[in-house]
Short mmCIF file of C-alpha atoms and ligand atoms in Angstrom, two decimals:
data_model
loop_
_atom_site.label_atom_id
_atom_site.label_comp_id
_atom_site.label_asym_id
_atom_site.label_seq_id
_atom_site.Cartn_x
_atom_site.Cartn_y
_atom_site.Cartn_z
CA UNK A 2 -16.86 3.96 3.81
CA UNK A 3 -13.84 6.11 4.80
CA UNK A 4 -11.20 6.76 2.67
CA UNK A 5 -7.98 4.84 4.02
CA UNK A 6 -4.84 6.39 5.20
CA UNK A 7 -1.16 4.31 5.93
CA UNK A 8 1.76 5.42 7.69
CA UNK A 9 4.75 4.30 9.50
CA UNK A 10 7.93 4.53 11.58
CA UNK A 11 10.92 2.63 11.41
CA UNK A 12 11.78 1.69 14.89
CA UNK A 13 15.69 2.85 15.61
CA UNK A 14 14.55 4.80 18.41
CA UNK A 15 12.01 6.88 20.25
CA UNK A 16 9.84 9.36 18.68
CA UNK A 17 11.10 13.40 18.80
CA UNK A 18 9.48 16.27 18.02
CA UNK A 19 10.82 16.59 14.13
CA UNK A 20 7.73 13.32 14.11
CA UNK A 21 5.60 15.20 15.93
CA UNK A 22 5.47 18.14 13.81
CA UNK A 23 5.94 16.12 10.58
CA UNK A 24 3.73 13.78 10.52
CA UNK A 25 1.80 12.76 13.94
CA UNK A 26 0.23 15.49 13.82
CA UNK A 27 -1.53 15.19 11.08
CA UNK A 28 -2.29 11.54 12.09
CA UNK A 29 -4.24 12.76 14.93
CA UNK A 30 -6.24 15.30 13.27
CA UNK A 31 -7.26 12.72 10.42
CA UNK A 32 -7.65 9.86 12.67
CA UNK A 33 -11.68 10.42 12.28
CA UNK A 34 -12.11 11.08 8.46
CA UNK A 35 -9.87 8.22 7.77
CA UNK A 36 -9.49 4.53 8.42
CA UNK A 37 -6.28 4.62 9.26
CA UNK A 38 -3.02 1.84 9.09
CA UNK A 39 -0.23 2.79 11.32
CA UNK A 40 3.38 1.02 10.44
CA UNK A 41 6.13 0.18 12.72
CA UNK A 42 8.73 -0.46 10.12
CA UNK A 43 10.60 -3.04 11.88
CA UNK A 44 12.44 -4.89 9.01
CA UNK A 45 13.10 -1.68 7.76
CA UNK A 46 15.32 -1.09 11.23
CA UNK A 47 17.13 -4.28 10.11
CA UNK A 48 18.59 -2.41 6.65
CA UNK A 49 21.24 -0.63 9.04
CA UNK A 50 20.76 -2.57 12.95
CA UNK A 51 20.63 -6.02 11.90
CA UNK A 52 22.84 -6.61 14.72
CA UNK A 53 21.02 -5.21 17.45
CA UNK A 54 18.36 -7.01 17.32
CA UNK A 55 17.13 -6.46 20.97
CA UNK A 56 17.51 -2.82 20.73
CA UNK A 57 14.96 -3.09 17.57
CA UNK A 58 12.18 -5.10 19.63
CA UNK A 59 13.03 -2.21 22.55
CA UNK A 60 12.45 0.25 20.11
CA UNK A 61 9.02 -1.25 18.44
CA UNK A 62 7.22 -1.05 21.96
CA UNK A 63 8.74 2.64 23.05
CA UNK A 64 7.17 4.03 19.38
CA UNK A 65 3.36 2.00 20.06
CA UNK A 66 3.75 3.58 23.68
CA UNK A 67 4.91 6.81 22.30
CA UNK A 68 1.99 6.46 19.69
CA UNK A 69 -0.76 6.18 22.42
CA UNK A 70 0.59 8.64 24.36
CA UNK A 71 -0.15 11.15 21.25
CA UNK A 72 -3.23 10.08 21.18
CA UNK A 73 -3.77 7.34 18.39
CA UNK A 74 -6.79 5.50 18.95
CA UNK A 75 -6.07 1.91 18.71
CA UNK A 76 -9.92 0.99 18.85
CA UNK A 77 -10.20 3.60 15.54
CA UNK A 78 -6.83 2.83 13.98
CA UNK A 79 -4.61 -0.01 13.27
CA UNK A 80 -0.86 0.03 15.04
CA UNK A 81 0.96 -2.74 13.55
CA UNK A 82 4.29 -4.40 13.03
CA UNK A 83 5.20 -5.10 9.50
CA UNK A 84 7.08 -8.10 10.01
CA UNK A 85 3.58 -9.80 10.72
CA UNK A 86 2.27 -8.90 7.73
CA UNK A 87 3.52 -11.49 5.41
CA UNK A 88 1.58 -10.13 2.29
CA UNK A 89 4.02 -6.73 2.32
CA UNK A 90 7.15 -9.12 1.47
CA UNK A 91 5.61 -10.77 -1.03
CA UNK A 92 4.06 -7.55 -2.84
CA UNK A 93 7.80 -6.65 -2.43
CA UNK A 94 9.30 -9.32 -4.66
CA UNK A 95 6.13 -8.65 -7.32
CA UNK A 96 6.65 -4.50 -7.44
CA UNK A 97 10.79 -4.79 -7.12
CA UNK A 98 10.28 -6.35 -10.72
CA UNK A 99 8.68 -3.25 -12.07
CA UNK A 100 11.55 -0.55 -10.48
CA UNK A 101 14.82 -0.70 -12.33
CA UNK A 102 17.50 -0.75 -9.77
CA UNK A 103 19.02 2.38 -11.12
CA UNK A 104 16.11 4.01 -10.36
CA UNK A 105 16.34 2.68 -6.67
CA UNK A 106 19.68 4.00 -6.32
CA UNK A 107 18.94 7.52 -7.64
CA UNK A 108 16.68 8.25 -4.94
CA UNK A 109 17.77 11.37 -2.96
CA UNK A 110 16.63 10.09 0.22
CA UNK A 111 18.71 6.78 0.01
CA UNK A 112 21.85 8.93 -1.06
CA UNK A 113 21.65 10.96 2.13
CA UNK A 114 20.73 8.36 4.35
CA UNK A 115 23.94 6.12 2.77
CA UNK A 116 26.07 9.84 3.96
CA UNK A 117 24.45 10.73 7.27
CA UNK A 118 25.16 7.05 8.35
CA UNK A 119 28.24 6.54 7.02
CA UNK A 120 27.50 3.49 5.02
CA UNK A 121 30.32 4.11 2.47
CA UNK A 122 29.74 0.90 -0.23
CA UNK A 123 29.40 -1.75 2.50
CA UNK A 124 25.84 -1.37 2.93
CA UNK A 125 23.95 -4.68 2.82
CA UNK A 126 21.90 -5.66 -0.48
CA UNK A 127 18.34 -4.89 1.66
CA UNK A 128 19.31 -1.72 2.48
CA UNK A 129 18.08 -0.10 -1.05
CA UNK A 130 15.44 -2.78 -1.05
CA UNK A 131 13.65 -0.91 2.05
CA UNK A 132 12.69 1.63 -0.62
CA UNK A 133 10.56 -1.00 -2.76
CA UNK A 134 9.82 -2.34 -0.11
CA UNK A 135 8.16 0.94 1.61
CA UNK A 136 6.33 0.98 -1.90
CA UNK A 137 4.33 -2.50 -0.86
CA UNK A 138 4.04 -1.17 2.96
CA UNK A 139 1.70 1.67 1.92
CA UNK A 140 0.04 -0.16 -1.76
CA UNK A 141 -0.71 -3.56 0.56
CA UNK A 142 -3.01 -1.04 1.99
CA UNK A 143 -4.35 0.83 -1.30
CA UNK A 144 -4.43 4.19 0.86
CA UNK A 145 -6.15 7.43 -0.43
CA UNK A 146 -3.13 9.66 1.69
CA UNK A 147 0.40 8.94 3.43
CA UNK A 148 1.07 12.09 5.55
CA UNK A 149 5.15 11.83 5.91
CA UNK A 150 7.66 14.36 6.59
CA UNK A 151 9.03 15.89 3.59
CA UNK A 152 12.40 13.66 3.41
CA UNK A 153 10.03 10.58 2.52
CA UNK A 154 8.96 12.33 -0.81
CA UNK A 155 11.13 10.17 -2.75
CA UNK A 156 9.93 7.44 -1.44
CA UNK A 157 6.48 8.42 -2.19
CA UNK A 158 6.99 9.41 -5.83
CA UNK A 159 8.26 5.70 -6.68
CA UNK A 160 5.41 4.39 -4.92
CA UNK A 161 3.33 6.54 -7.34
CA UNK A 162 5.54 5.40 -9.95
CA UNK A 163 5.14 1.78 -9.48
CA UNK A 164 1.34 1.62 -8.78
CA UNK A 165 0.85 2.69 -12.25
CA UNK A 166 2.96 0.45 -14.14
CA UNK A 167 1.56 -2.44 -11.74
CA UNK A 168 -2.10 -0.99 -13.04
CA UNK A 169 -0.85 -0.17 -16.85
CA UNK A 170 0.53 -3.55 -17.19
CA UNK A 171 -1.66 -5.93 -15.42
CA UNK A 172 -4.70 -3.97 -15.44
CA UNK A 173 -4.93 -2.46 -18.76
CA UNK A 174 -5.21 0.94 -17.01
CA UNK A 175 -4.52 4.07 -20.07
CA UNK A 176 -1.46 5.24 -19.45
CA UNK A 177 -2.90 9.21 -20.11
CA UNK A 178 -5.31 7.91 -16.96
CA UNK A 179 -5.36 10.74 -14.74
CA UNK A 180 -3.78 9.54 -10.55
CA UNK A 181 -6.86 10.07 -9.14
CA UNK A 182 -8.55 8.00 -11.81
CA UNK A 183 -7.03 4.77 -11.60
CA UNK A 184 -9.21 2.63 -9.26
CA UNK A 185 -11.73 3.75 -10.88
CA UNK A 186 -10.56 2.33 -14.51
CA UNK A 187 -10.26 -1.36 -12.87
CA UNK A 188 -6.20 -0.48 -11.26
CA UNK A 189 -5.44 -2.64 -8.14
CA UNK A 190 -3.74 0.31 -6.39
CA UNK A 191 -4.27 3.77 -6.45
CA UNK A 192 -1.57 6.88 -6.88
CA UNK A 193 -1.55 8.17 -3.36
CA UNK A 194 -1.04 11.46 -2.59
CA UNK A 195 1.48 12.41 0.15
CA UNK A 196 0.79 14.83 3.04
CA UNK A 197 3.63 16.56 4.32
CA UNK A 198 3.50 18.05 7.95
CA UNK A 199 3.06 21.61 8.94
CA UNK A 200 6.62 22.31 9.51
CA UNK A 201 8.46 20.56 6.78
CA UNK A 202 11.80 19.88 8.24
CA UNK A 203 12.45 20.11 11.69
CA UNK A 204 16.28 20.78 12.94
CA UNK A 205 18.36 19.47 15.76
CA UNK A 206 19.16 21.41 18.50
CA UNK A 207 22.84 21.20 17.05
CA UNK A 208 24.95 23.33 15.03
CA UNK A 209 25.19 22.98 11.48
CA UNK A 210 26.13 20.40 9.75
CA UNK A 211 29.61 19.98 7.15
CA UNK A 212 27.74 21.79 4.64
CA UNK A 213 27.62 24.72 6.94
CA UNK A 214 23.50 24.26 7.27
CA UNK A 215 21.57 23.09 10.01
CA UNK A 216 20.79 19.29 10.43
CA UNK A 217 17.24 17.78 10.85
CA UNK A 218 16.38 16.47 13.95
CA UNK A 219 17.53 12.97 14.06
CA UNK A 220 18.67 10.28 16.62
CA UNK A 221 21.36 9.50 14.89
CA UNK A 222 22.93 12.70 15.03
CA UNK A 223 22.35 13.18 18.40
CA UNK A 224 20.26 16.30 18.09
CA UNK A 225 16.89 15.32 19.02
CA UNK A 226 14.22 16.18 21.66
CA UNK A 227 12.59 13.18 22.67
CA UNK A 228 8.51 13.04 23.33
CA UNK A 229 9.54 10.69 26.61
CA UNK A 230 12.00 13.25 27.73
CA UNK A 231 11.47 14.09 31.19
CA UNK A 232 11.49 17.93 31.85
CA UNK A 233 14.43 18.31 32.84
CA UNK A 234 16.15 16.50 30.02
CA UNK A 235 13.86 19.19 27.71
CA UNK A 236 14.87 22.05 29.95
CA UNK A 237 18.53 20.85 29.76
CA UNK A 238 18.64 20.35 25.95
CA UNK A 239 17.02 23.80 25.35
CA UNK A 240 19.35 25.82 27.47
CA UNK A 241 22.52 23.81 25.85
CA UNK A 242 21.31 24.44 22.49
CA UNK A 243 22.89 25.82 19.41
CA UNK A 244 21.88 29.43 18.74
CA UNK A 245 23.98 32.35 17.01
CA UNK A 246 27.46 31.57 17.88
CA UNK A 247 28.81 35.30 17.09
CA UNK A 248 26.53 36.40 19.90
CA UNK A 249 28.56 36.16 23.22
CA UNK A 250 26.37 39.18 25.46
CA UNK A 251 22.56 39.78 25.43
CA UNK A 252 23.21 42.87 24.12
CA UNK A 253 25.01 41.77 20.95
CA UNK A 254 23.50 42.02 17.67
CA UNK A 255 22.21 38.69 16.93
CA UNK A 256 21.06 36.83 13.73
CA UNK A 257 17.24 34.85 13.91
CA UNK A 258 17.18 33.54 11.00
CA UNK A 259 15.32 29.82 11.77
CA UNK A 260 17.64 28.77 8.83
CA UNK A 261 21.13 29.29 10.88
CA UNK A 262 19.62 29.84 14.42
CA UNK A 263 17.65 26.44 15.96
CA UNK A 264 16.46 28.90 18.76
CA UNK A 265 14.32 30.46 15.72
CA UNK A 266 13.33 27.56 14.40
CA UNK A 267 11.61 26.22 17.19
CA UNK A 268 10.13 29.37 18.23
CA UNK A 269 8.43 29.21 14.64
CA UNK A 270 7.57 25.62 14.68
CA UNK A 271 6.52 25.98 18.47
CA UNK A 272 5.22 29.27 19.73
CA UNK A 273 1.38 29.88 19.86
CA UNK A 274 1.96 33.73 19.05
CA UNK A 275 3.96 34.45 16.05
CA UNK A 276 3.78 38.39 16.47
CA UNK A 277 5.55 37.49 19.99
CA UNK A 278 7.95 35.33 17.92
CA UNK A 279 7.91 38.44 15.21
CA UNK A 280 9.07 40.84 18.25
CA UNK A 281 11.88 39.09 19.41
CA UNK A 282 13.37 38.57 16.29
CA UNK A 283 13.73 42.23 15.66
CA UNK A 284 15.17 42.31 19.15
CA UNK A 285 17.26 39.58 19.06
CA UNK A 286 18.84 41.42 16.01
CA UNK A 287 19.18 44.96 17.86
CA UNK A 288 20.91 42.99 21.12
CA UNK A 289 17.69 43.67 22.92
CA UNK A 290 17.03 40.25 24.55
CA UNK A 291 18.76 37.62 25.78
CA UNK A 292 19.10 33.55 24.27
CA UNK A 293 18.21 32.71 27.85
CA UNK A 294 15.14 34.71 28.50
CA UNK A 295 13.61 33.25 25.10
CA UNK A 296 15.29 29.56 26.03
CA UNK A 297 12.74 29.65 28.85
CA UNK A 298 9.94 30.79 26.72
CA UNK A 299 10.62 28.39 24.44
CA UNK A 300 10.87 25.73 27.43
CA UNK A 301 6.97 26.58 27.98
CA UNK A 302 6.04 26.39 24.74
CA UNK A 303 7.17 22.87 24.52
CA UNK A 304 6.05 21.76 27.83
CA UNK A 305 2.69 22.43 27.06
CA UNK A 306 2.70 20.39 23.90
CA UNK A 307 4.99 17.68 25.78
CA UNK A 308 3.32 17.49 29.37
CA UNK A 309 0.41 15.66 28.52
CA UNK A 310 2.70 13.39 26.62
CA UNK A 311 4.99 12.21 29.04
CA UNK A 312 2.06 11.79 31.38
CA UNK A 313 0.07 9.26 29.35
CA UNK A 314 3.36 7.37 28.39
CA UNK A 315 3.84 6.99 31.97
CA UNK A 316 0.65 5.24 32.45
CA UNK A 317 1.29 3.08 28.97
CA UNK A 318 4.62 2.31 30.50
CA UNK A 319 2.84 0.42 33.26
CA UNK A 320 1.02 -1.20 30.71
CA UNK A 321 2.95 -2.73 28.16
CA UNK A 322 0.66 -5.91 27.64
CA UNK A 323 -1.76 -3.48 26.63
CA UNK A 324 0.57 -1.77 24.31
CA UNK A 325 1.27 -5.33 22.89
CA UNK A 326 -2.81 -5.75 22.49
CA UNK A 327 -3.12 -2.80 20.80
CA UNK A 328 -0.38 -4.18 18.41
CA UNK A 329 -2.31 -7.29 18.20
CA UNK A 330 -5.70 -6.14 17.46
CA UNK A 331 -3.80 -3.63 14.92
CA UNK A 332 -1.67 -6.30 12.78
CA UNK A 333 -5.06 -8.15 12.58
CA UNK A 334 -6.76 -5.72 11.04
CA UNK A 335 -3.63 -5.01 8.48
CA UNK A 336 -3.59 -8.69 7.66
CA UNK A 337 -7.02 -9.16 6.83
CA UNK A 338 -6.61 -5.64 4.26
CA UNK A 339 -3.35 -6.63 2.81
CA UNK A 340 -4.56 -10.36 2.29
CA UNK A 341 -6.83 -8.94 0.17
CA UNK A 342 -4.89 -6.63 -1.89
CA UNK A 343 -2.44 -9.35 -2.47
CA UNK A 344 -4.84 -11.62 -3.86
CA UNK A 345 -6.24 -9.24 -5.93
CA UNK A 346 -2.79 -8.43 -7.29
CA UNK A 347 -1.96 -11.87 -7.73
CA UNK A 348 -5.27 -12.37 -9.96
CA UNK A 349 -4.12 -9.33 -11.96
CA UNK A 350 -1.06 -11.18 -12.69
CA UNK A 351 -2.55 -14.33 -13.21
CA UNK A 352 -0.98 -15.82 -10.35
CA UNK A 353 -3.81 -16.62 -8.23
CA UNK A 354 -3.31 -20.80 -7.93
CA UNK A 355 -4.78 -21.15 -4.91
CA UNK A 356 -6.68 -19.82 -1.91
CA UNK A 357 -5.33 -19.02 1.67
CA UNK A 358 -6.25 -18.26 5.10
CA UNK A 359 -3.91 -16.41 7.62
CA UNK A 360 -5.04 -16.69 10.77
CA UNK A 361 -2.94 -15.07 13.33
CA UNK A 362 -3.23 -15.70 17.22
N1 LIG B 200 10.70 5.17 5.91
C1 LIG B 200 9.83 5.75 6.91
C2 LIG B 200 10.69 6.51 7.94
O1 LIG B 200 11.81 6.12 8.19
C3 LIG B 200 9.01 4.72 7.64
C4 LIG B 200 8.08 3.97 6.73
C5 LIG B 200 8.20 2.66 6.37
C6 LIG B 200 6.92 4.49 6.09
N2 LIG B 200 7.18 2.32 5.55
C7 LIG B 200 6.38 3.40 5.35
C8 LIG B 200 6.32 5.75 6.05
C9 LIG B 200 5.24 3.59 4.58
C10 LIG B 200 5.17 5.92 5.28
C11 LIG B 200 4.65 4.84 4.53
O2 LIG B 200 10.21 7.46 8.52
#
């Protein structure tokens, strides 16, 4: 049997390349050694669009079309939607009784999210329950890995947290147990291990943010290169984009530091040849090439990876019953896993009254 792997995205929006890089990736190059659970986070969407709801259901069917058009396998791995996975929520009430709520609300990501957005103190009671509730996404599936991008590391460490106090206290697991040991001492859920991407943040194509550094690619902030962006949106955003704002002429001295310039960054996320990338930064400093003559290079560079991208999603785009089959076949597959953890965790906590079926159509 393969070891399992779970991931997700919440569905606010399309899929950009700060995904690609962070975690899809890595979701296509483990899609063999792993059975693999792919999430679409759609209650999660609800914690800040609850009032957009059609914009949410939009959003879930552009991120299973971008999905396919990456390359996930839907005959190897399971796309679903987590709303139709009724075992997550009620994991979610079991775990959130084993996570003090201070310890919710320390959580770095949540405090940066609750900035970024805005939310100020009027953000709604589920909001900070997303992040228990991300705990019983991944555990419903008692995953070996969960490649994320590295702002979901919080996220991941309660999850750790959590699955051994659920196997301490209901499953008499030794505390001194080492993570990888737990299943094997009679836990219900293992201590996953994340997997961060191969670039660990990806930035906007933006300036920096109030704090003076550069943001992360996001949609919110309007920053974001978009996997179903035609090419001349790419070419458009590239030759717009932030770079060293000291440098008015080619021939000025410039700075390439991927930490103030995105130019850099993307060059050293992107570019096939790092000793090209290597030369032009020691140009770029002595005012020996231009923004736009590595704009364009950089516009190739991304083309290649984004081409054969925006080609399948064209064909998925025709085909969004399939897209909605693939979901089908997917959330299946999740229910029949997480109906199983959750029954196991309910006999661990001497809940288990009664037997069920779910049979979805
Ligand atoms: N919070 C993740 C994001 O916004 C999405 C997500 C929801 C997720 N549940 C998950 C990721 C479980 C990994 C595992 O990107």
């Amino acid at each position: 049997m393969k070891p399992r792997l779970l991931t997700g995205d919440t569905p606010t929006g399309r899929l950009h390349l700060g995904h690609y890089v962070g975690s899809i990736e890595n979701r296509l190059a483990l899609q063999d050694e792993f059975e693999c659970f792919f999430l679409i986070a759609n209650k999660h969407a609800f914690t800040t669009r609850a009032d957009k709801p059609d914009e949410i259901r939009q959003s879930v069917l552009d991120i299973a079309t971008d999905w396919l058009a990456c390359g996930i396998d839907p005959l190897k791995s399971a796309m679903f939607i987590q709303s139709e996975v009724p075992a997550i929520d009620e994991l979610t009430f079991f775990l959130a009784m084993l996570i003090p709520f201070n310890r919710v609300m320390r959580n770095p990501t949540l405090k940066q999210e609750i900035e970024d957005k805005g939310l100020g103190d009027t953000y709604p009671f589920g909001f900070p329950m997303y992040a228990v509730g991300q705990c019983a996404d991944i555990l419903a599936f008692r995953p070996q890995l969960v490649p994320v991008g590295e702002d979901q590391i919080p996220h991941l460490e309660l999850c750790r947290e959590v699955a051994r106090r659920f196997d301490q206290l209901y499953c008499n697991v030794d505390p001194h147990a080492k993570d990888d040991d737990y299943p094997k001492l009679g836990g219900v859920f293992p201590v996953i291990r994340p997997k961060v991407g191969r670039v660990k943040r990806l930035v906007g194509i933006g300036p920096p943010g109030a704090n003076g550094q550069l943001t992360k690619m996001s949609k919110s902030l309007n920053n974001a290169i978009y996997l179903g962006d035609s090419a001349d949106a790419v070419k458009k955003k590239i030759m717009s984009m932030y770079t060293d704002p000291n440098r008015l002429r080619a021939t000025d001295p410039g700075n390439p530091s991927p930490q103030t310039n995105p130019l850099f960054a993307f060059l050293t996320a992107f570019h096939p040849d790092q000793n090209y990338v290597a030369e032009q930064s020691e140009a770029y400093k002595a005012g020996a090439v231009g923004d736009v003559v590595l704009k364009k290079a950089l516009i190739e560079v991304l083309e290649a990876v984004l081409s054969p991208i925006r080609a399948r999603r064209a064909e998925f785009e025709q085909r969004p019953d399939d897209v909605m089959d693939a979901l089908r076949v997917g959330t299946r597959r999740a229910n029949e896993v997480a109906e199983e953890t959750l029954e196991m965790a309910k006999k661990a906590m001497k809940q288990d009254y009664f037997k069920r079926e779910l049979k979805m159509k």
